[in-house]
PDB file of C-alpha atoms and ligand atoms in Angstrom:
ATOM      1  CA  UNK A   1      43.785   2.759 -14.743  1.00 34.00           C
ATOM      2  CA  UNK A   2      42.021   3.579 -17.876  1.00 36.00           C
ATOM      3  CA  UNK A   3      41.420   0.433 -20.158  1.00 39.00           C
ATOM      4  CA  UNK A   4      42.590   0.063 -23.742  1.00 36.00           C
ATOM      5  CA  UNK A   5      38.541   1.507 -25.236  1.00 36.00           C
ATOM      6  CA  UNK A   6      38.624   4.234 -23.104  1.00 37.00           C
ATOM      7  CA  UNK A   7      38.839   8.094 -24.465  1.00 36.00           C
ATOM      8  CA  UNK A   8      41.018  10.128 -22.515  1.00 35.00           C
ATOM      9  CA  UNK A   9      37.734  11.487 -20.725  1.00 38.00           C
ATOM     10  CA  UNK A  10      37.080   8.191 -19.138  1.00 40.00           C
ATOM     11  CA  UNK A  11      34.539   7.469 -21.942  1.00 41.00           C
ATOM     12  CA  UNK A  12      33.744   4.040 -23.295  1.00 41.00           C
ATOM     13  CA  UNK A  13      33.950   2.655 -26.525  1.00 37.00           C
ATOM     14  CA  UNK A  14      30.013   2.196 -27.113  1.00 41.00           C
ATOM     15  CA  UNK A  15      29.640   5.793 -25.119  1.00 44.00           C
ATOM     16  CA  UNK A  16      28.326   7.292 -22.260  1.00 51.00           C
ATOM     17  CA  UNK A  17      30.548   8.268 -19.241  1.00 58.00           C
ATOM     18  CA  UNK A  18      31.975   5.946 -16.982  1.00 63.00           C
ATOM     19  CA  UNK A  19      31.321   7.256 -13.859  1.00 63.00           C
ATOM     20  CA  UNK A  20      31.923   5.812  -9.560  1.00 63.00           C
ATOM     21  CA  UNK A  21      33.628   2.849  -9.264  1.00 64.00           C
ATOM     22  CA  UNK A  22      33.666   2.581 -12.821  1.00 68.00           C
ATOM     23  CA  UNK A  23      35.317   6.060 -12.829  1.00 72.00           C
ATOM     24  CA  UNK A  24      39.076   6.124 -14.794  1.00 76.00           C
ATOM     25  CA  UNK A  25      39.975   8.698 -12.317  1.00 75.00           C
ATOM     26  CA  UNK A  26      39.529   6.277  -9.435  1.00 72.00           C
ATOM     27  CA  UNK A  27      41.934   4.083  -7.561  1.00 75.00           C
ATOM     28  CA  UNK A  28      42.051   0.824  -9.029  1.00 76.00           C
ATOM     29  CA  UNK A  29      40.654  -1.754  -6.011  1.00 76.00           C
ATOM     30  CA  UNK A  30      39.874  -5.349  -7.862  1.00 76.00           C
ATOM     31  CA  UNK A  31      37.641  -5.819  -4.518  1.00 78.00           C
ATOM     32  CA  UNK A  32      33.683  -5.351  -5.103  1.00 75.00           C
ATOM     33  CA  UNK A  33      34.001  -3.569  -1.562  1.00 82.00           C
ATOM     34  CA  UNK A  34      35.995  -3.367   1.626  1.00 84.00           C
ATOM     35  CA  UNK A  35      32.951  -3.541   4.717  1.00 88.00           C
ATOM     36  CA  UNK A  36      32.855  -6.539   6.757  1.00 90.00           C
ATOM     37  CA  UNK A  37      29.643  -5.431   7.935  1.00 91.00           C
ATOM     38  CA  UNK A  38      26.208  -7.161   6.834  1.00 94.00           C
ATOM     39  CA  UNK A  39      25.816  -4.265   4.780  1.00 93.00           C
ATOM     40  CA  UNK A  40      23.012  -6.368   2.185  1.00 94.00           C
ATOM     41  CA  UNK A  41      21.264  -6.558   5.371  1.00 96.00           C
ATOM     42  CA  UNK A  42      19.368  -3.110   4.468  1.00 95.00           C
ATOM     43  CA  UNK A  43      18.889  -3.627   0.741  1.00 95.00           C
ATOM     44  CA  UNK A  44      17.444  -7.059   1.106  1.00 96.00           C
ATOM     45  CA  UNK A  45      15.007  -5.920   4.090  1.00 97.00           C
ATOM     46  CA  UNK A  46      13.933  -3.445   1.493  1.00 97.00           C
ATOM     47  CA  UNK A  47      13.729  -5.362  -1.403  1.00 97.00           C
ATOM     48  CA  UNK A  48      11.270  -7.886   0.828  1.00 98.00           C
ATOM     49  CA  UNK A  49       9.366  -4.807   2.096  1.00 98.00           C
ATOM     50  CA  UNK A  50       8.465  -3.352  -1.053  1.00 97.00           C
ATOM     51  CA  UNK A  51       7.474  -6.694  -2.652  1.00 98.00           C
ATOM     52  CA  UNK A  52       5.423  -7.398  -0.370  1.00 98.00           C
ATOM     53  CA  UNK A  53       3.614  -4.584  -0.656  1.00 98.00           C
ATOM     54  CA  UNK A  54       3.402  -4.822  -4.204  1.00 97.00           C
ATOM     55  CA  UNK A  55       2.031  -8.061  -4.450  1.00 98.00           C
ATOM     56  CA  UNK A  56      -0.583  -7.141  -1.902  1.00 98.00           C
ATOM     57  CA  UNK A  57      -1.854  -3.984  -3.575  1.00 97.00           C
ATOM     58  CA  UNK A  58      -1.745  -5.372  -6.924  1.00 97.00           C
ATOM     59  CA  UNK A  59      -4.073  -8.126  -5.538  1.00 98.00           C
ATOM     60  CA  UNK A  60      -6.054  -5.931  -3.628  1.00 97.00           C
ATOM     61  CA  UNK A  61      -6.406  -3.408  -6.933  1.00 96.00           C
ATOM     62  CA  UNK A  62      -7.222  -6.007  -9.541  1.00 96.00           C
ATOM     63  CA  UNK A  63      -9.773  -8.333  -6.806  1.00 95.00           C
ATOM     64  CA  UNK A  64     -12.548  -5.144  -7.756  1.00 93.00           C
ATOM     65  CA  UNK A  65     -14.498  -6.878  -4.358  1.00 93.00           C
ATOM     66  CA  UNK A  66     -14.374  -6.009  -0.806  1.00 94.00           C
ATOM     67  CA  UNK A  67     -13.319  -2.546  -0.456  1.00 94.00           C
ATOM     68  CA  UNK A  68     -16.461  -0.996   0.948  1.00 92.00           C
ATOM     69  CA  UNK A  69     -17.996  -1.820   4.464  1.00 92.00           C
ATOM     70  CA  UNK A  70     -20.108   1.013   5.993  1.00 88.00           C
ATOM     71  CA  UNK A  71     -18.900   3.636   6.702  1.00 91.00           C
ATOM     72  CA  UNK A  72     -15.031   2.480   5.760  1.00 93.00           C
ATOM     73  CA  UNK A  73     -14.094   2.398   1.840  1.00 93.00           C
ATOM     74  CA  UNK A  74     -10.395   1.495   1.908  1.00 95.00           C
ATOM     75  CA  UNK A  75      -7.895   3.500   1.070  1.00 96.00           C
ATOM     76  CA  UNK A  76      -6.990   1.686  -2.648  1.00 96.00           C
ATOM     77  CA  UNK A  77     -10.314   2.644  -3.807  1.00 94.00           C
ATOM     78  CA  UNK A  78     -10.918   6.553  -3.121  1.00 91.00           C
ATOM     79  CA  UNK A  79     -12.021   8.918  -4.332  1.00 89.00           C
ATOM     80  CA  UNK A  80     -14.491   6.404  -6.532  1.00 84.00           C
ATOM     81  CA  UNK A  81     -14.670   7.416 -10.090  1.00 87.00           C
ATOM     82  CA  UNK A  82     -16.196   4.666 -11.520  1.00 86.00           C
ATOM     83  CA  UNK A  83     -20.375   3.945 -11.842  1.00 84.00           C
ATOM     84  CA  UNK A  84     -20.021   0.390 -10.997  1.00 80.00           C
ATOM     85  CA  UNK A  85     -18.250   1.454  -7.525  1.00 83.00           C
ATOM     86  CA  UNK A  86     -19.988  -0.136  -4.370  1.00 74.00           C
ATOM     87  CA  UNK A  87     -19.724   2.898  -2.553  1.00 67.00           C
ATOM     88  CA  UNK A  88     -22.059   4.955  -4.049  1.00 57.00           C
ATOM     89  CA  UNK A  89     -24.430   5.242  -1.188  1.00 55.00           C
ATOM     90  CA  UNK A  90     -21.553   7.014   1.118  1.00 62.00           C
ATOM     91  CA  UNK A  91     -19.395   9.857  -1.169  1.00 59.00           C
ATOM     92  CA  UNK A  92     -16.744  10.871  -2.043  1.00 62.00           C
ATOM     93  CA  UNK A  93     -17.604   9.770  -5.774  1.00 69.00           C
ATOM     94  CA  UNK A  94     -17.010  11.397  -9.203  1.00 76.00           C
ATOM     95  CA  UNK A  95     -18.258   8.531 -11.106  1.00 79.00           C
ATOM     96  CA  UNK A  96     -16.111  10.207 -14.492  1.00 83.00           C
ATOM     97  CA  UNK A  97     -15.860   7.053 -15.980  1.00 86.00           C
ATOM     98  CA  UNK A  98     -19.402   5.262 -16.989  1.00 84.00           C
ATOM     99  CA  UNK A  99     -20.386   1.683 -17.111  1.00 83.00           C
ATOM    100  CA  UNK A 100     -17.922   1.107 -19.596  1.00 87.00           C
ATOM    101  CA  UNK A 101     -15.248   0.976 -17.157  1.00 88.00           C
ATOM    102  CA  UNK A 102     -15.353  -3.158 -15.994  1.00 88.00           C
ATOM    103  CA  UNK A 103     -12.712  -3.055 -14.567  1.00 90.00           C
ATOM    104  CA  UNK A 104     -11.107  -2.224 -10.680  1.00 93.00           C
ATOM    105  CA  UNK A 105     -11.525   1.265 -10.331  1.00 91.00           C
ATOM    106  CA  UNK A 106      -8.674   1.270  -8.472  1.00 94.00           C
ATOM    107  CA  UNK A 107      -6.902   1.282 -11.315  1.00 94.00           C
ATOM    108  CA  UNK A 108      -7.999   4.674 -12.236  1.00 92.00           C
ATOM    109  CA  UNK A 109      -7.212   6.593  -8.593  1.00 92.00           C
ATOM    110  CA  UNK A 110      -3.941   4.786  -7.503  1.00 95.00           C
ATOM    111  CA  UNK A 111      -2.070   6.025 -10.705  1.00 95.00           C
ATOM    112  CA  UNK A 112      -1.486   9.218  -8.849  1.00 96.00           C
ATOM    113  CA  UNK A 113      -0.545   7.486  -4.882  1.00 96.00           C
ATOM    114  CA  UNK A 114       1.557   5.180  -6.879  1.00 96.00           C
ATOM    115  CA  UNK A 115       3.562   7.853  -9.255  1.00 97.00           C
ATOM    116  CA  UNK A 116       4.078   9.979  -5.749  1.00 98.00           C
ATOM    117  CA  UNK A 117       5.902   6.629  -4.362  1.00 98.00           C
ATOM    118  CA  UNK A 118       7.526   5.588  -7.324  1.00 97.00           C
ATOM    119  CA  UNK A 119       9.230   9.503  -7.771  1.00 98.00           C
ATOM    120  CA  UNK A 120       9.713   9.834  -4.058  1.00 98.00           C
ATOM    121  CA  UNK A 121      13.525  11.075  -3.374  1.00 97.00           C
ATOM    122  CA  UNK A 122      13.562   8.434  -1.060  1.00 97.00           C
ATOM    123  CA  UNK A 123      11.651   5.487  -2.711  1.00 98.00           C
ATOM    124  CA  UNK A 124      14.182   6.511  -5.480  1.00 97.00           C
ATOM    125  CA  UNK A 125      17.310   5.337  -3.519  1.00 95.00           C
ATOM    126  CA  UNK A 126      15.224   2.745  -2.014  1.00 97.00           C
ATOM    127  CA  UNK A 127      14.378   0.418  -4.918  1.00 96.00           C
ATOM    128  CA  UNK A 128      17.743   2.362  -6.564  1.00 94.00           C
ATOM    129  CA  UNK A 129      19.231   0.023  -3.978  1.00 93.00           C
ATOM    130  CA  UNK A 130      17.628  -2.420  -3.363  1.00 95.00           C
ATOM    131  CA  UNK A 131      16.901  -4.085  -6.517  1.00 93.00           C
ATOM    132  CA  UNK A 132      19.292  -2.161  -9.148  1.00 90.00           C
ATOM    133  CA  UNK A 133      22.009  -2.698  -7.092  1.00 90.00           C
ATOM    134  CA  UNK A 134      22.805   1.184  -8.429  1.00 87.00           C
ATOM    135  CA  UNK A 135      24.919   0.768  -5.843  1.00 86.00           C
ATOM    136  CA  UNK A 136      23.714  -1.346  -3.144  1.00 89.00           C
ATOM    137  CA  UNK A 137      25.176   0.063  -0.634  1.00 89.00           C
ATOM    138  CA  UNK A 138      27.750   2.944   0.191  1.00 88.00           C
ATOM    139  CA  UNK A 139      30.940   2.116  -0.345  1.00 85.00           C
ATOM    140  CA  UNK A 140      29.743  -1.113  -2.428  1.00 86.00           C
ATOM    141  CA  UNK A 141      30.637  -1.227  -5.861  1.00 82.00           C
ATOM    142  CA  UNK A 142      27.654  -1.520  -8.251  1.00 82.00           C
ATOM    143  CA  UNK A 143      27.971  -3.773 -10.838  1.00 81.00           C
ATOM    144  CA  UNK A 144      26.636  -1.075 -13.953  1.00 81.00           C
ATOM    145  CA  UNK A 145      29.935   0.112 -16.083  1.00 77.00           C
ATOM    146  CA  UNK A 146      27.826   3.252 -16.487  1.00 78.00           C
ATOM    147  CA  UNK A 147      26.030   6.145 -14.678  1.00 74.00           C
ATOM    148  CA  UNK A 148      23.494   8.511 -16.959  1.00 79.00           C
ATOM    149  CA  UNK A 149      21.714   9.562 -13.781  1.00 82.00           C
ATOM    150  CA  UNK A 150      18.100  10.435 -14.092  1.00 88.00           C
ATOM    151  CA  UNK A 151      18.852  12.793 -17.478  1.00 88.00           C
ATOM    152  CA  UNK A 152      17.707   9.749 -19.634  1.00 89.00           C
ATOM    153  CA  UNK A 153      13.996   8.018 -20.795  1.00 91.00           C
ATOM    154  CA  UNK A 154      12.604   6.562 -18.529  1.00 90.00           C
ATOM    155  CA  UNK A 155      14.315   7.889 -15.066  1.00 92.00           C
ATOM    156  CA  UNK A 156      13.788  11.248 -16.560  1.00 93.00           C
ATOM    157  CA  UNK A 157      10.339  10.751 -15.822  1.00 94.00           C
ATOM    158  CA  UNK A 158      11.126  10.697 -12.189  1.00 95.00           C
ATOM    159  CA  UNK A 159      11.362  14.832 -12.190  1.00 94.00           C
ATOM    160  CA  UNK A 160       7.667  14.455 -12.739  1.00 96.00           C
ATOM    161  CA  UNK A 161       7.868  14.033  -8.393  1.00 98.00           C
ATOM    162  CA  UNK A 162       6.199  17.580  -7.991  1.00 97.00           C
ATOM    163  CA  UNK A 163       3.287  17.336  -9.793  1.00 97.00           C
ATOM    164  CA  UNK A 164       2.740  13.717  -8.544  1.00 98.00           C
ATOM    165  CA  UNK A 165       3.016  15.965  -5.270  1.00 98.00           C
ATOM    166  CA  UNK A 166       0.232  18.619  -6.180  1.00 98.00           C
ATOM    167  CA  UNK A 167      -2.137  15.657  -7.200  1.00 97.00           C
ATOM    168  CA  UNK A 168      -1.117  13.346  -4.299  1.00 97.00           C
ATOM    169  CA  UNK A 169      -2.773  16.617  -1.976  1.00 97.00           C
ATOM    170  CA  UNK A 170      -6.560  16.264  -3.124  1.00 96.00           C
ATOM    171  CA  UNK A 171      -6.331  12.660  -2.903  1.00 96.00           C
ATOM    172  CA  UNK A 172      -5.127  12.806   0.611  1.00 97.00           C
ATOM    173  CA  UNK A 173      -7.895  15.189   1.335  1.00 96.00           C
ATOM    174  CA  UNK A 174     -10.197  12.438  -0.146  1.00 94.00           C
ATOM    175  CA  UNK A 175      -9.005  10.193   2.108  1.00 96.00           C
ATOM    176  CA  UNK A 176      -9.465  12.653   5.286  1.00 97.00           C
ATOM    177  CA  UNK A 177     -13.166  13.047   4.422  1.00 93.00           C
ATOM    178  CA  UNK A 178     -13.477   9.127   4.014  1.00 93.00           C
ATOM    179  CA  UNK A 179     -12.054   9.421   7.570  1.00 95.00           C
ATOM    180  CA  UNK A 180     -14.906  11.917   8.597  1.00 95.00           C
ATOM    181  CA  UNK A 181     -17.174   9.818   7.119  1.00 92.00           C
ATOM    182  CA  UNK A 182     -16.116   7.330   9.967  1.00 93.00           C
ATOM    183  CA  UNK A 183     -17.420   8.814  12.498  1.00 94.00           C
ATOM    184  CA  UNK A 184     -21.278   7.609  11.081  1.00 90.00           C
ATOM    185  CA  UNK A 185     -22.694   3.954  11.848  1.00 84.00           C
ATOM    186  CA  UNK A 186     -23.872   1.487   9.462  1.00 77.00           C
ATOM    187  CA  UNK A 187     -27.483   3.943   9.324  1.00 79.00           C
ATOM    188  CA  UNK A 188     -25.170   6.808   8.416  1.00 80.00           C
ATOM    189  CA  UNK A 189     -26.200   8.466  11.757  1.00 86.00           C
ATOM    190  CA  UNK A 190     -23.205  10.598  13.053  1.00 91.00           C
ATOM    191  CA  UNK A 191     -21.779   9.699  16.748  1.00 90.00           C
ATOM    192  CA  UNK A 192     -20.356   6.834  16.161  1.00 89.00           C
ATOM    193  CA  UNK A 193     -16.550   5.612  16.399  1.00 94.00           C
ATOM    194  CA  UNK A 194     -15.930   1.867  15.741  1.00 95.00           C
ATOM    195  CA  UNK A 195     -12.125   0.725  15.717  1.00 97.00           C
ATOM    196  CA  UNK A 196     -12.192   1.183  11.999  1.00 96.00           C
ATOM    197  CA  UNK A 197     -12.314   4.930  12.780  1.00 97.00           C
ATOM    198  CA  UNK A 198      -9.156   5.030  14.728  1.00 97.00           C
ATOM    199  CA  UNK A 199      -7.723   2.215  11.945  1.00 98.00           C
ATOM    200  CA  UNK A 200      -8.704   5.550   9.205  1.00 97.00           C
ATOM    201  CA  UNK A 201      -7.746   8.332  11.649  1.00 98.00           C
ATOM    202  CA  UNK A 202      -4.105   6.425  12.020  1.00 98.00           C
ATOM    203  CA  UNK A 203      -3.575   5.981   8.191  1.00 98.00           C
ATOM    204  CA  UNK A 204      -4.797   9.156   7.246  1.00 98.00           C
ATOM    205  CA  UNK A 205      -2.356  10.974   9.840  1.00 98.00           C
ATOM    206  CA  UNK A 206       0.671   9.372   8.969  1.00 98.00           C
ATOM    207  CA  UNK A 207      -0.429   9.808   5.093  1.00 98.00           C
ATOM    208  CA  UNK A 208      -0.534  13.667   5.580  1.00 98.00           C
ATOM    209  CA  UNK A 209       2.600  13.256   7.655  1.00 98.00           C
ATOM    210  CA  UNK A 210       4.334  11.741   4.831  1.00 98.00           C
ATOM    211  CA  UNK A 211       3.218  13.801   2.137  1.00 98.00           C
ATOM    212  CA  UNK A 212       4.001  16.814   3.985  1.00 98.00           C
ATOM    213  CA  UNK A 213       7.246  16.178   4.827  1.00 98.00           C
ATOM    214  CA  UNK A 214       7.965  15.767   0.650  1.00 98.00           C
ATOM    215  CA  UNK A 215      10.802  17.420  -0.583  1.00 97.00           C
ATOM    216  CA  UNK A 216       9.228  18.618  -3.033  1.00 97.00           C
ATOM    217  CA  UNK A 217       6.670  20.148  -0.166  1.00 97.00           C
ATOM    218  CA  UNK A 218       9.263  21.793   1.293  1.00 97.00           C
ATOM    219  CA  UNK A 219      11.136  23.621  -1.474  1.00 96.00           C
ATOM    220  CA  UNK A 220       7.389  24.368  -2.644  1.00 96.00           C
ATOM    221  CA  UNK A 221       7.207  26.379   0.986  1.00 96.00           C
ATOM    222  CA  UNK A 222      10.704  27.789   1.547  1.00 94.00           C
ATOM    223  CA  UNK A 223      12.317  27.911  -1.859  1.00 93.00           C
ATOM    224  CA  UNK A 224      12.793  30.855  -4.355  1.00 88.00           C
ATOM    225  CA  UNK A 225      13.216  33.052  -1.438  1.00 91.00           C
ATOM    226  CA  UNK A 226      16.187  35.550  -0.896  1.00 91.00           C
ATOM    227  CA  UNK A 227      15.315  36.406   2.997  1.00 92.00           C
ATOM    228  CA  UNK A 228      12.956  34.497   5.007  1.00 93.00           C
ATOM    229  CA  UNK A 229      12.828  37.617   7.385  1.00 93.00           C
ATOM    230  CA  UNK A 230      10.409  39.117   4.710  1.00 94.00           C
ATOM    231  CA  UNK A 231       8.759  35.779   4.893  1.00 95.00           C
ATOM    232  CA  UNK A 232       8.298  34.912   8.385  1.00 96.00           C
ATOM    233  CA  UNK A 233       5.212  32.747   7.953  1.00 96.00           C
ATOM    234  CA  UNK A 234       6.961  30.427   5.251  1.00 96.00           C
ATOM    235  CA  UNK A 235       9.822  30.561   7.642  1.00 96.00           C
ATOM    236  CA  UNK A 236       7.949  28.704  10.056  1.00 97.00           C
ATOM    237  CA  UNK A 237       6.123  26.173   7.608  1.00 97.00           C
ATOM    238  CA  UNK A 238       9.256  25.444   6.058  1.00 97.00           C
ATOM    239  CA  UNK A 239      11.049  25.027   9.447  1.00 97.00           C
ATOM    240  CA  UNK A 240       8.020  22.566  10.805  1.00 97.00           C
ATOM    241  CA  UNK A 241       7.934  20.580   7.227  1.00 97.00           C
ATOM    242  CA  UNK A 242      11.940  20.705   7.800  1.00 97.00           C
ATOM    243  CA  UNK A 243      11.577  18.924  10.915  1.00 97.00           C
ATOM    244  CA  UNK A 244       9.237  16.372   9.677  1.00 97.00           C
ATOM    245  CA  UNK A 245      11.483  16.150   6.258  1.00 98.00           C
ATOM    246  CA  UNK A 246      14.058  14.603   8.969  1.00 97.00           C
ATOM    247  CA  UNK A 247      11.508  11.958   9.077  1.00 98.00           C
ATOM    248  CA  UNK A 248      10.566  11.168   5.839  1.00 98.00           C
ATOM    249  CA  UNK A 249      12.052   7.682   5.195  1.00 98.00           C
ATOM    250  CA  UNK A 250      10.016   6.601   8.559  1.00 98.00           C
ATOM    251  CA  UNK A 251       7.195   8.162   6.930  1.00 98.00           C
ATOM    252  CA  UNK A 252       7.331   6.933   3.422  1.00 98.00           C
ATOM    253  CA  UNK A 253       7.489   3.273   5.719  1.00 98.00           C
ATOM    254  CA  UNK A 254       4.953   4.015   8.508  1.00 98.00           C
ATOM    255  CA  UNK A 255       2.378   5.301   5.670  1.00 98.00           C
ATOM    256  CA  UNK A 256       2.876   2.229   3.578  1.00 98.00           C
ATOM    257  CA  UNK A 257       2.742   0.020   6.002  1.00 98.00           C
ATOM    258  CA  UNK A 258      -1.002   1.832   7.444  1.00 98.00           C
ATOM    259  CA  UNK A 259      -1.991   2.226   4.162  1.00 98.00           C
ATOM    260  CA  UNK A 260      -1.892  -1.850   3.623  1.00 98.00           C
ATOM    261  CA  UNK A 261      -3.077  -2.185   6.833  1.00 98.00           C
ATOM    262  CA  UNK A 262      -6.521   0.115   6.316  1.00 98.00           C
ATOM    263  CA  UNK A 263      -7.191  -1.861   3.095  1.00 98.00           C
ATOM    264  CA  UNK A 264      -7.117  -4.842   5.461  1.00 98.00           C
ATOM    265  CA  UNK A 265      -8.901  -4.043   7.762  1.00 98.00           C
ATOM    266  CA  UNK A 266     -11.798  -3.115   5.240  1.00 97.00           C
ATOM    267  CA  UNK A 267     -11.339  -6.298   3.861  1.00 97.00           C
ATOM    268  CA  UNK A 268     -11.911  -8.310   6.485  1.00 98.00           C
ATOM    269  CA  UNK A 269     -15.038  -6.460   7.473  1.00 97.00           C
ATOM    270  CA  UNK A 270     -16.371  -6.943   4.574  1.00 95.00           C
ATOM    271  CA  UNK A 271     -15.921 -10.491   4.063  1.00 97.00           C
ATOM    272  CA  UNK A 272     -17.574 -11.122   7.165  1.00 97.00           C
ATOM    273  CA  UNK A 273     -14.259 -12.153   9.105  1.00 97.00           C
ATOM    274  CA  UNK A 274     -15.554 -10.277  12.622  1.00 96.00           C
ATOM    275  CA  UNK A 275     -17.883  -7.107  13.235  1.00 95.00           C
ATOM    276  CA  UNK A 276     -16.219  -3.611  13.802  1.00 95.00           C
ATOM    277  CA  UNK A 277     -15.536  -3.144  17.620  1.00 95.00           C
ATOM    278  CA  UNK A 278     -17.591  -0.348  18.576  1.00 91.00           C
ATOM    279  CA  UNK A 279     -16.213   2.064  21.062  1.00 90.00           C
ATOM    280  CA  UNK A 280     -19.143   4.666  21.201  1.00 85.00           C
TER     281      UNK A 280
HETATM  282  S1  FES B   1      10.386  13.281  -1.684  1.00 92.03           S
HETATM  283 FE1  FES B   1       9.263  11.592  -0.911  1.00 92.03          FE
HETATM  284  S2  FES B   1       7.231  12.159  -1.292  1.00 92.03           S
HETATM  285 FE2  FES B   1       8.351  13.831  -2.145  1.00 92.03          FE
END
């Protein structure tokens, strides 16, 4: 039932729509929710997840120290486009910024990785979730009396996603030449594959597996089409980035998760915790 401030459009007093739960159109249940399941199992798993993460990279980012042991820059720090980089012996570096950047230049590169997360369709419901509470589950009522969507300042920004998409591309192609660049020993000599290589080979896969299977990837491939049987290659790309769309929460995960991992794995080399395992 509508209360005593609302318009006859189900609009509040101080404006904007009242929308879901929230809705004047909807049954009126005083209950936040009917499941009996541990349904804040998945929100607070994800909430936990993504802190994590974001404690670790901001540490990582702002610690300007230990990203570089031949051959292996990690991940947080590449391309390099800062002078004062450590890895200027072993490319790819476009030092754009002079010695009057002092500080990470991490800073400077991750914008891009980080806006691609951060507008992700499914980082979106993720953290939409998990720490807005916009709703926290389905069928859980969220606690916000109003819904604007993403037609306002600041989530407006999230339609940005595609061109975080287009730049997100070269960066991952950074990061597969940093991978090449594994397959060189500490002289730079080619033929050699330590575990580090296979830690870069892993990340960089699952990164271009992620990316790829981007919405925004996929309507890029198959949309604005009226027959695919006058398209028949774009059929098939969008078909195989379909398949791996399926996937993309797993992804957006797995990629995170190896990204971290990489960065760690440089780290410890490169504080001198052990010696990369050679294999050949
Ligand atoms: S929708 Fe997730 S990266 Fe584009």
């Amino acid at each position: 039932m509508a209360s005593s401030t609302d318009t006859p459009t189900g609009t509040g007093a101080s404006g904007g729509a009242r929308r879901g739960v929230h809705s004047p159109d909807r049954a009126a249940v005083s209950a936040a929710h009917l499941r009996t399941d541990r349904w804040w199992l998945a929100p607070a798993a994800t909430s936990a997840g993504l802190l994590a993460f974001v404690v670790y990279s901001t540490w990582r980012a702002l610690s300007n120290a230990h990203y570089y042991a031949a051959p292996y820059v990690s991940p947080f720090y590449s391309p390099c486009l800062a002078e004062s980089c450590q890895t200027m012996r072993s490319g790819p570096n476009w030092p754009l910024f002079g010695d009057w950047w002092i500080v990470s230049p991490a800073l400077i590169i991750l914008v891009f990785p980080l806006g691609f997360r951060l507008t992700c369709y499914y980082y979106r419901k993720a953290y939409y979730r998990s720490f807005w509470a916009a709703p926290p589950s389905c069928a859980v009522a969220e606690p916000h009396a109003r819904y604007t969507g993403e037609t306002r300042f600041p989530l407006l920004l999230q339609n940005l996603h595609r061109y975080f998409f287009y730049a997100a591309v070269p960066v991952a192609g950074v990061l597969t030449y940093d991978t090449v660049l594994g397959f060189r020993d500490h002289d730079y000599e080619w033929g050699h594959m330590g575990l580090g290589t296979l830690v870069m080979l892993a990340n960089i896969g699952l990164i271009w597996a992620y990316t790829i299977s981007c919405h925004s990837c996929r309507h890029i491939i198959g949309g604005r089409l009226r027959h695919f049987s006058k398209h028949p290659v774009r059929y098939r790309l969008w078909s195989w980035v379909g398949r791996l769309n399926t996937r993309h929460m797993e992804l957006a995960w797995a990629s995170l998760i190896s990204v971290a991992l990489a960065d760690f794995y440089v780290y410890l080399l490169a504080v001198g915790a052990f010696a990369d395992p050679k294999l050949f």
